[in-house]
Coordinates of C-alpha atoms in Angstrom, one line a residue:
M1 CA 0.0 0.0 0.0
D2 CA 2.8 2.5 0.9
K3 CA 4.5 1.7 -2.4
N4 CA 1.5 2.3 -4.5
K5 CA 0.7 5.5 -2.6
G6 CA 4.2 6.8 -3.2
K7 CA 3.8 6.3 -7.0
Q8 CA 0.5 8.1 -7.0
N9 CA 2.0 11.1 -5.2
K10 CA 4.8 11.2 -7.8
R11 CA 2.4 11.3 -10.7
E12 CA 0.4 14.0 -9.0
Q13 CA 3.5 16.1 -8.7
E14 CA 4.3 15.7 -12.3
W15 CA 0.8 16.8 -13.3
E16 CA 1.2 20.3 -12.2
G17 CA -0.4 23.3 -14.0
G18 CA -2.5 21.1 -16.3
Y19 CA 0.4 19.4 -18.1
R20 CA 2.8 16.7 -17.4
S21 CA 6.5 17.6 -17.1
R22 CA 9.1 14.8 -17.3
R23 CA 12.0 17.2 -17.5
S24 CA 13.7 19.0 -14.6
P25 CA 13.6 22.9 -14.5
A26 CA 17.4 22.9 -14.8
R27 CA 17.3 21.1 -18.2
I28 CA 14.6 23.4 -19.5
S29 CA 16.5 26.5 -18.5
A30 CA 19.8 25.2 -20.1
K31 CA 18.0 24.5 -23.4
R32 CA 16.4 27.9 -23.4
R33 CA 19.7 29.6 -22.8
K34 CA 21.2 27.8 -25.8
L35 CA 18.3 28.8 -28.0
R36 CA 18.6 32.4 -26.9
T37 CA 22.3 32.4 -27.6
W38 CA 21.9 30.9 -31.0
L39 CA 19.2 33.5 -31.9
L40 CA 21.5 36.3 -30.7
Y41 CA 24.4 35.1 -32.8
S42 CA 22.2 34.6 -35.8
L43 CA 20.8 38.2 -35.5
M44 CA 24.4 39.5 -35.1
S45 CA 25.5 37.6 -38.2
I46 CA 22.6 38.9 -40.2
S47 CA 23.3 42.4 -39.1
V48 CA 27.0 42.2 -40.0
L49 CA 26.1 40.8 -43.4
G50 CA 23.6 43.5 -44.0
V51 CA 26.2 46.2 -43.1
G52 CA 28.7 44.5 -45.5
I53 CA 26.2 44.5 -48.3
A54 CA 25.2 48.1 -47.7
L55 CA 28.9 49.2 -47.7
S56 CA 29.6 47.2 -50.9
L57 CA 26.7 49.0 -52.6
T58 CA 27.4 52.5 -51.4
V59 CA 31.0 52.9 -50.4
L60 CA 33.0 49.9 -51.8
F61 CA 33.5 48.7 -55.4
K62 CA 32.9 52.1 -57.1
I63 CA 33.9 52.1 -60.8
D64 CA 37.0 54.1 -61.5
T65 CA 38.1 52.6 -64.8
I66 CA 36.1 52.0 -68.0
E67 CA 38.0 50.5 -70.9
V68 CA 36.8 49.8 -74.5
V69 CA 38.6 46.8 -75.9
G70 CA 38.6 45.9 -79.7
E71 CA 38.9 47.6 -83.1
T72 CA 35.9 49.8 -83.9
R73 CA 35.1 52.7 -86.2
Y74 CA 33.1 54.4 -83.5
D75 CA 34.3 56.9 -80.9
T76 CA 35.0 55.3 -77.5
D77 CA 33.4 58.0 -75.6
Q78 CA 30.1 57.4 -77.5
I79 CA 30.4 53.7 -76.8
I80 CA 30.8 54.4 -73.0
A81 CA 27.9 56.8 -73.0
L82 CA 25.6 54.3 -74.7
S83 CA 26.6 51.6 -72.2
G84 CA 25.1 53.5 -69.4
V85 CA 28.2 52.8 -67.2
E86 CA 29.6 55.8 -65.3
K87 CA 32.5 56.3 -63.0
G88 CA 31.6 56.3 -59.4
Q89 CA 28.7 53.9 -60.1
N90 CA 28.7 50.6 -58.1
L91 CA 30.4 47.8 -60.0
F92 CA 27.6 45.4 -59.3
L93 CA 24.7 47.7 -59.9
C94 CA 25.5 48.6 -63.5
K95 CA 23.2 47.0 -66.1
T96 CA 25.6 45.2 -68.4
K97 CA 23.0 43.4 -70.6
E98 CA 21.0 46.6 -71.3
G99 CA 24.2 48.4 -72.1
S100 CA 25.4 45.8 -74.6
D101 CA 22.0 45.8 -76.3
A102 CA 22.0 49.6 -76.6
I103 CA 25.5 49.7 -78.2
E104 CA 24.7 46.9 -80.7
H105 CA 21.5 48.5 -81.8
A106 CA 22.7 52.1 -82.0
M107 CA 26.0 51.2 -83.7
P108 CA 25.2 48.7 -86.5
Y109 CA 28.9 48.0 -87.5
I110 CA 29.4 46.5 -84.0
E111 CA 28.5 42.8 -84.2
S112 CA 28.6 42.1 -80.5
V113 CA 29.4 43.6 -77.1
D114 CA 30.5 41.9 -73.9
I115 CA 30.6 44.1 -70.8
T116 CA 32.7 42.5 -68.0
R117 CA 33.4 43.4 -64.3
T118 CA 36.9 43.2 -62.8
L119 CA 37.3 43.6 -59.1
P120 CA 37.7 45.9 -57.4
S121 CA 36.6 48.8 -59.7
K122 CA 37.1 48.1 -63.5
I123 CA 34.5 47.7 -66.3
G124 CA 35.6 46.3 -69.7
I125 CA 33.5 46.9 -72.8
H126 CA 34.7 44.2 -75.3
I127 CA 33.8 45.0 -79.0
T128 CA 33.6 42.6 -81.9
E129 CA 33.4 44.6 -85.2
A130 CA 30.8 43.5 -87.8
V131 CA 32.1 42.5 -91.2
A132 CA 29.9 43.1 -94.3
V133 CA 29.5 39.9 -96.3
G134 CA 26.8 40.6 -98.8
L135 CA 23.8 42.6 -100.0
V136 CA 20.2 41.6 -99.7
E137 CA 17.6 43.4 -101.8
Y138 CA 14.7 44.7 -99.6
E139 CA 12.0 47.2 -100.5
G140 CA 13.9 48.6 -103.5
R141 CA 17.2 49.0 -101.6
Y142 CA 20.1 46.9 -100.6
A143 CA 20.7 45.9 -97.0
V144 CA 24.4 45.5 -96.2
T145 CA 24.5 42.4 -94.0
S146 CA 27.0 40.6 -91.7
S147 CA 27.3 36.9 -91.6
S148 CA 24.8 36.7 -88.7
G149 CA 22.2 38.5 -90.8
K150 CA 22.6 41.9 -89.0
V151 CA 21.7 44.9 -91.1
L152 CA 24.7 47.2 -91.1
E153 CA 23.2 49.9 -93.4
F154 CA 21.0 50.4 -96.4
I155 CA 22.4 51.5 -99.8
D156 CA 20.7 52.4 -103.1
T157 CA 23.1 50.7 -105.5
P158 CA 25.2 47.5 -105.2
I159 CA 28.9 47.5 -104.2
D160 CA 31.2 45.6 -106.5
S161 CA 33.2 44.1 -103.6
L162 CA 30.1 42.5 -102.0
P163 CA 28.1 39.6 -103.4
I164 CA 24.4 39.9 -103.9
I165 CA 22.5 37.3 -101.8
K166 CA 19.5 35.9 -103.7
G167 CA 16.7 33.6 -102.8
M168 CA 16.1 35.0 -99.3
K169 CA 12.6 36.1 -98.4
I170 CA 12.8 38.9 -95.9
S171 CA 9.8 39.7 -93.7
A172 CA 11.5 42.6 -91.8
A173 CA 14.8 44.4 -91.9
E174 CA 15.9 47.3 -89.7
E175 CA 19.3 48.9 -89.5
G176 CA 21.2 47.7 -86.4
A177 CA 19.0 44.6 -86.0
L178 CA 18.9 41.1 -87.3
M179 CA 16.9 40.5 -90.5
E180 CA 13.8 38.5 -90.0
Y181 CA 13.4 35.7 -92.6
E182 CA 10.3 33.9 -93.7
D183 CA 12.4 30.7 -93.5
E184 CA 14.7 31.0 -90.5
S185 CA 16.8 28.0 -91.6
V186 CA 18.5 30.1 -94.2
R187 CA 20.1 32.2 -91.5
D188 CA 22.5 29.4 -90.5
I189 CA 23.2 28.4 -94.1
L190 CA 24.1 32.0 -95.0
E191 CA 26.3 32.3 -91.9
N192 CA 28.1 29.0 -92.7
I193 CA 28.7 29.9 -96.3
T194 CA 30.0 33.4 -95.6
Q195 CA 32.3 32.2 -92.8
A196 CA 33.7 29.5 -95.1
L197 CA 34.4 32.1 -97.8
T198 CA 36.2 34.2 -95.2
L199 CA 38.2 31.3 -93.8
T200 CA 39.3 30.0 -97.2
G201 CA 40.0 33.4 -98.6
M202 CA 37.9 32.8 -101.7
Q203 CA 37.3 36.0 -103.6
D204 CA 35.4 37.2 -106.7
I205 CA 32.1 35.8 -105.7
Q206 CA 29.4 37.9 -107.4
E207 CA 26.3 36.1 -106.1
I208 CA 25.2 33.7 -103.3
D209 CA 22.1 32.0 -104.5
L210 CA 20.0 30.5 -101.7
T211 CA 16.9 29.9 -103.8
S212 CA 17.3 26.2 -103.0
P213 CA 18.7 26.1 -99.4
T214 CA 19.6 22.4 -99.7
N215 CA 21.7 23.1 -102.8
P216 CA 23.1 26.7 -102.7
K217 CA 25.1 28.1 -105.5
L218 CA 27.9 30.7 -106.0
N219 CA 28.6 32.9 -109.0
Y220 CA 32.3 33.2 -109.5
Q221 CA 33.5 36.1 -111.8
N222 CA 30.2 36.0 -113.6
R223 CA 31.4 33.0 -115.6
I224 CA 31.5 29.9 -113.3
T225 CA 28.4 28.6 -111.4
I226 CA 29.6 26.7 -108.3
K227 CA 27.2 24.1 -107.0
L228 CA 27.8 23.4 -103.4
G229 CA 25.4 20.5 -103.0
Q230 CA 24.3 20.0 -99.4
P231 CA 25.6 23.0 -97.3
I232 CA 28.0 20.9 -95.2
D233 CA 31.8 20.5 -95.3
L234 CA 31.9 23.9 -97.0
I235 CA 35.6 24.6 -96.1
I236 CA 36.7 21.4 -97.8
K237 CA 34.5 22.1 -100.9
L238 CA 35.7 25.7 -101.3
R239 CA 39.4 24.8 -100.9
N240 CA 38.9 22.3 -103.7
A241 CA 37.1 24.9 -105.7
I242 CA 40.0 27.4 -105.3
A243 CA 42.5 24.8 -106.5
A244 CA 40.2 23.8 -109.5
L245 CA 39.8 27.4 -110.6
Q246 CA 43.6 27.9 -111.0
P247 CA 44.9 28.2 -114.5
G248 CA 45.9 24.7 -115.8
H249 CA 42.7 23.3 -114.3
I250 CA 39.9 25.7 -115.4
E251 CA 41.3 28.3 -117.7
I252 CA 40.5 32.0 -117.2
Y253 CA 38.5 32.2 -120.5
E254 CA 36.3 29.2 -119.6
K255 CA 32.7 29.4 -118.5
G256 CA 30.5 26.7 -117.1
T257 CA 29.4 24.9 -113.9
L258 CA 31.7 23.5 -111.2
D259 CA 30.0 20.8 -109.2
L260 CA 31.3 20.3 -105.7
S261 CA 28.5 18.0 -104.5
L262 CA 30.8 15.0 -104.1
T263 CA 34.0 16.8 -103.1
A264 CA 33.8 16.1 -99.4
E265 CA 33.0 12.4 -100.0
D266 CA 35.6 11.4 -102.5
G267 CA 37.6 14.5 -103.4
R268 CA 36.1 14.8 -106.9
T269 CA 35.0 18.1 -108.5
F270 CA 33.3 18.1 -111.8
F271 CA 33.4 21.0 -114.3
N272 CA 30.8 21.2 -117.1
P273 CA 32.1 23.8 -119.5
D274 CA 30.1 26.0 -121.8
Y275 CA 32.2 25.3 -125.0
S276 CA 30.6 27.9 -127.2
S277 CA 31.4 30.8 -124.8
S278 CA 34.9 29.4 -124.0
R279 CA 35.9 29.1 -127.6
S280 CA 34.6 32.5 -128.6
A281 CA 36.4 34.1 -125.6
A282 CA 39.7 32.4 -126.2
G283 CA 39.5 32.1 -130.0
E284 CA 40.6 28.5 -129.8
D285 CA 39.4 25.0 -128.8
A286 CA 39.2 24.8 -124.9
S287 CA 38.5 21.1 -124.8
S288 CA 41.4 20.2 -122.4
V289 CA 41.6 21.0 -118.7
S290 CA 43.3 19.6 -115.7
G291 CA 41.2 17.4 -113.5
A292 CA 40.8 14.5 -111.2
S293 CA 41.9 11.0 -112.2
S294 CA 38.5 9.7 -111.3
K295 CA 36.2 8.8 -114.1
P296 CA 34.2 11.9 -115.3
A297 CA 30.4 12.0 -115.2
S298 CA 28.6 11.8 -118.5
G299 CA 28.9 15.0 -120.5
Q300 CA 31.2 16.5 -117.9
K301 CA 34.9 16.7 -117.3
P302 CA 36.2 16.5 -113.7
S303 CA 38.4 19.1 -112.3
S304 CA 40.3 18.7 -109.0
S305 CA 43.4 19.9 -107.2
A306 CA 44.6 16.3 -107.1
G307 CA 44.8 14.5 -110.4
G308 CA 46.3 14.2 -113.8
A309 CA 45.3 16.0 -117.0
V310 CA 42.0 14.8 -118.3
T311 CA 40.8 15.4 -121.9
S312 CA 37.2 16.1 -122.9
Q313 CA 37.0 12.4 -123.8
G314 CA 37.9 11.4 -120.2
E315 CA 41.4 10.1 -121.0
T316 CA 43.7 10.4 -118.0
S317 CA 47.5 10.9 -118.0
D318 CA 49.7 8.9 -115.6
T319 CA 51.0 12.1 -114.0
Q320 CA 49.4 13.0 -110.6
S321 CA 49.8 16.4 -109.1
G322 CA 50.0 16.9 -105.3

């Protein structure tokens, strides 16, 4: 009886204040002290962080140097003004994307702008100059365009040094902005062709014909039509074209069609001459050209940088050129 009574008294003591406490007041106090200490340190850390951020945005990291990097035809002070970046401004508060867009649109002959931050206080404005690669007829005028399709300016008459780009249906064109095509797939094709022309150094291209995007053509010196076939492996194809167009392969008086469709696959290029125009221009029979040692297609004579002399009848000499 005494044992049971003792247990009951203990339970009654634990049920004090309407709830049952199984922990001693000392343990509860220690836990509360730890919680208060953690909250205090957290608030102090947040306060210090806030002060640091405030200082960095008001006192520290102020811009003292603005540098324009890259070749450009435009005045550097104008570029800096358009960027919206000013000395004394906070390094992290300047709006680099908006500044880049403003420069690219207002200055058409700048292809791209990259604004960078360098700690503690420097801004770099990196300029890539746009290069004119062709002319696109639009609403009775010619848009001078870069390889990306950016309109650099409008002119009334063609420029001899720039090829006319045909077969492109333009839905909108504005100076300083990218042209909008009815078929956007031609944008990449045009860019790949013009970049390949630049990388190979091929010159004297009068026209780039994209009427058939899967089989674009080039007009060389207004006398040779170059069929590119599928617009892939363009650097390989154009290097073979440059070799084939050298005197001793295709003569300077010859006209016709140079087919590069199979060049990337087996190294062959085929030249189909216009005999009447060649003979009248040269005043002689132009039936023999240098070409590949591969068998020519019917009615054609092959021309390649690697191969022996091939007659119009397809007879190949034993001599191979490197």
